[in-house]
mmCIF file with all atom_site columns, C-alpha atoms in Angstrom:
data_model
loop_
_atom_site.group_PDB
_atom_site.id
_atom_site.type_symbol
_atom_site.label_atom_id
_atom_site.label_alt_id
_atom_site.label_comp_id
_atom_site.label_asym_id
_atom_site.label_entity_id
_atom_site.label_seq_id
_atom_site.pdbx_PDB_ins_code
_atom_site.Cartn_x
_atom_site.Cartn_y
_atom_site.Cartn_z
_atom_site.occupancy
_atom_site.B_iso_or_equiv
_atom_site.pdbx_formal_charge
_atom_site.auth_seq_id
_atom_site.auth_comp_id
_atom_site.auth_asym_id
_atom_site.auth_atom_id
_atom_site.pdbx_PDB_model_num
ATOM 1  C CA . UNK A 1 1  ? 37.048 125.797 109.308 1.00 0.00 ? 1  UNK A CA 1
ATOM 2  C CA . UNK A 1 2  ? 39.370 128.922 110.349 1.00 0.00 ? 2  UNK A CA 1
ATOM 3  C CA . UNK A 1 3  ? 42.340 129.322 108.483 1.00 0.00 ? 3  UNK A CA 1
ATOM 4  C CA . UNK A 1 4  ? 43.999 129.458 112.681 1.00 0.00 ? 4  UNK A CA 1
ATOM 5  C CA . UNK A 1 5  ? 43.271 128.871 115.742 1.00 0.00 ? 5  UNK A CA 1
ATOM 6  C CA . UNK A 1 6  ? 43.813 131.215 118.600 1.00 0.00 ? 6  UNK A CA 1
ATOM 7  C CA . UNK A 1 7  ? 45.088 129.802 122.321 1.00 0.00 ? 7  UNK A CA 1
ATOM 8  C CA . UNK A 1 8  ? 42.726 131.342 124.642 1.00 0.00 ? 8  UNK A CA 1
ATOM 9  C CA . UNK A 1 9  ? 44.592 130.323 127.857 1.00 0.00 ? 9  UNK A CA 1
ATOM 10 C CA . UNK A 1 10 ? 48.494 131.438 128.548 1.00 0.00 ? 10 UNK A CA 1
ATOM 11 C CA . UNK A 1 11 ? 50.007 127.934 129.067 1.00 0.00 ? 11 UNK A CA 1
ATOM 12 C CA . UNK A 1 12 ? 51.928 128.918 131.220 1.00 0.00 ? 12 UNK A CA 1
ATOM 13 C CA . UNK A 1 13 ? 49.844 131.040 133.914 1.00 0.00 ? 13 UNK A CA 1
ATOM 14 C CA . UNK A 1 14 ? 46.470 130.780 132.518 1.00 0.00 ? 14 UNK A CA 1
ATOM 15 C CA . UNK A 1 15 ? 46.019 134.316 131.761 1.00 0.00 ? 15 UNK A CA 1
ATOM 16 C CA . UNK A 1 16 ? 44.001 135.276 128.703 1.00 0.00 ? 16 UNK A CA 1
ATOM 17 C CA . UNK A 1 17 ? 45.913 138.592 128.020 1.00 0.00 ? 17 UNK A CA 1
ATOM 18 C CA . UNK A 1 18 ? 47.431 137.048 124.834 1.00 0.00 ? 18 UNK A CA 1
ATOM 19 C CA . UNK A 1 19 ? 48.321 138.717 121.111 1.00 0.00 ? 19 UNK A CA 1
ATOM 20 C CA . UNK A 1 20 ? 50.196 137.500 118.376 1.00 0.00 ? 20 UNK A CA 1
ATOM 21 C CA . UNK A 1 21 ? 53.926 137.578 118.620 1.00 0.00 ? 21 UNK A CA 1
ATOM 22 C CA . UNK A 1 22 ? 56.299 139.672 116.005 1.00 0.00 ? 22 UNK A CA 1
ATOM 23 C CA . UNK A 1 23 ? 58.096 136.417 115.167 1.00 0.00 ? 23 UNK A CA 1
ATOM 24 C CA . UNK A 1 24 ? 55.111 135.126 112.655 1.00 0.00 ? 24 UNK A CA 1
ATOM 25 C CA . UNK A 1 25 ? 52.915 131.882 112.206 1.00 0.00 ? 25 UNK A CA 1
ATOM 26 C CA . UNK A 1 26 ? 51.839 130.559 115.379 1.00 0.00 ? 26 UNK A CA 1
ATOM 27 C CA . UNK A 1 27 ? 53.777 132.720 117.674 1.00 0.00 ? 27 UNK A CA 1
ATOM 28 C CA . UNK A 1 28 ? 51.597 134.132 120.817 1.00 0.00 ? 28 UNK A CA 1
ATOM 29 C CA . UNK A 1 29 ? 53.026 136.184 123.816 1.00 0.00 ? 29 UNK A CA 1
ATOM 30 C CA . UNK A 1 30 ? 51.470 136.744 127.319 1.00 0.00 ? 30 UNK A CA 1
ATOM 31 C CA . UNK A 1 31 ? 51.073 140.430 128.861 1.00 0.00 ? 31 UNK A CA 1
ATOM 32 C CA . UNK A 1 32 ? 50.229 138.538 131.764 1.00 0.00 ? 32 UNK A CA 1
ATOM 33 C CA . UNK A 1 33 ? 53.576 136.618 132.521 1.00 0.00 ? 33 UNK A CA 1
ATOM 34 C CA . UNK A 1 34 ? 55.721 138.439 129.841 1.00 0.00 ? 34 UNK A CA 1
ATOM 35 C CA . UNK A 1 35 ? 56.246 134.892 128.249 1.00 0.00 ? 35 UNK A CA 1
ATOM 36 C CA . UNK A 1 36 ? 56.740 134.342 124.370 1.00 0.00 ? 36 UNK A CA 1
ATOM 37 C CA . UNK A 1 37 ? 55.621 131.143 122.626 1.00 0.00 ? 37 UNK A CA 1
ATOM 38 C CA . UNK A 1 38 ? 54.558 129.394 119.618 1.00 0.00 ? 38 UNK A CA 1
ATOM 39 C CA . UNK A 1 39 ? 51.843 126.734 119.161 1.00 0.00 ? 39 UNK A CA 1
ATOM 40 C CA . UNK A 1 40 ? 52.263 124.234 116.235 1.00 0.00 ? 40 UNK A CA 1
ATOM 41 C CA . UNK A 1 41 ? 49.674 121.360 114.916 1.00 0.00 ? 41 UNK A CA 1
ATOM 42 C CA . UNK A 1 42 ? 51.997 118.215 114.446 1.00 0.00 ? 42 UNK A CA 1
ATOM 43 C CA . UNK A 1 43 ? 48.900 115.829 112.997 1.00 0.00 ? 43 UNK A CA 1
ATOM 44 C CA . UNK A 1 44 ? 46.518 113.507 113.915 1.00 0.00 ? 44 UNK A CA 1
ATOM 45 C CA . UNK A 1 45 ? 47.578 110.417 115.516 1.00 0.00 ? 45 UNK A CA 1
ATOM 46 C CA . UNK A 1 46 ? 47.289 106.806 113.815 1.00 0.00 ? 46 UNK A CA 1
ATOM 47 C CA . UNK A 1 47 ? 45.317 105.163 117.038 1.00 0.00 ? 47 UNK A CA 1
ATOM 48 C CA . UNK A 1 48 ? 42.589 107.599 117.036 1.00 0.00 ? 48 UNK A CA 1
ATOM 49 C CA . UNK A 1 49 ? 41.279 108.116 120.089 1.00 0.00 ? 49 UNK A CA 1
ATOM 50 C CA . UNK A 1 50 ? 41.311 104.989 122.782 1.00 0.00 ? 50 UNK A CA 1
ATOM 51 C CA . UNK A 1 51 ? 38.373 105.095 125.480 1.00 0.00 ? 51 UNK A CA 1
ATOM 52 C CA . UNK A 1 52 ? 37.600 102.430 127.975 1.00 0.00 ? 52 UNK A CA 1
ATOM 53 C CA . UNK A 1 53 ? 33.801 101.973 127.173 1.00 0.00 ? 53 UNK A CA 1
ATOM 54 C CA . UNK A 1 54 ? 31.931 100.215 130.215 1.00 0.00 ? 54 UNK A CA 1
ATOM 55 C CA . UNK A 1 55 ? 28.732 101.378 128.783 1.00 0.00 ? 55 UNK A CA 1
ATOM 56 C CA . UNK A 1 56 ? 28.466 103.853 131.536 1.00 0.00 ? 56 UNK A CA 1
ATOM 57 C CA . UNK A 1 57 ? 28.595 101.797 134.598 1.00 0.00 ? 57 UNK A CA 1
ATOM 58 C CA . UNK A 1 58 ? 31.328 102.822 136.768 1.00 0.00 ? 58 UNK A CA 1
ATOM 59 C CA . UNK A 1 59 ? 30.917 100.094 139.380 1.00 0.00 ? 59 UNK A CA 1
ATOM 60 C CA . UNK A 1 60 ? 33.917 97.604  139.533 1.00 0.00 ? 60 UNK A CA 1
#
């Protein structure tokens, strides 16, 4: 597994023109949009994952 993970998608216009930001860890900004943000991993969640499984029959 990497060590990070890069956003490939601006999240706020989509573009793809991203590089890491000055500030540090995490930090991205946008030559797109001119925006400035930073993406952090908060954990996995208790639930898991809840699916409704109808066994691949979508009639009602």
């Amino acid at each position: 597994m990497s060590e990070r993970a890069a956003p490939f998608h601006c999240p706020y216009c989509g573009d793809e023109d991203l590089r890491p930001h000055e500030q540090g860890h995490g930090a991205w900004e946008c030559g797109s949009c001119n925006r400035a943000f930073q993406l952090k991993f908060l954990g996995l969640l208790a639930r898991g994952l809840q699916r409704a499984d109808n066994g691949g029959d979508d009639r009602i």
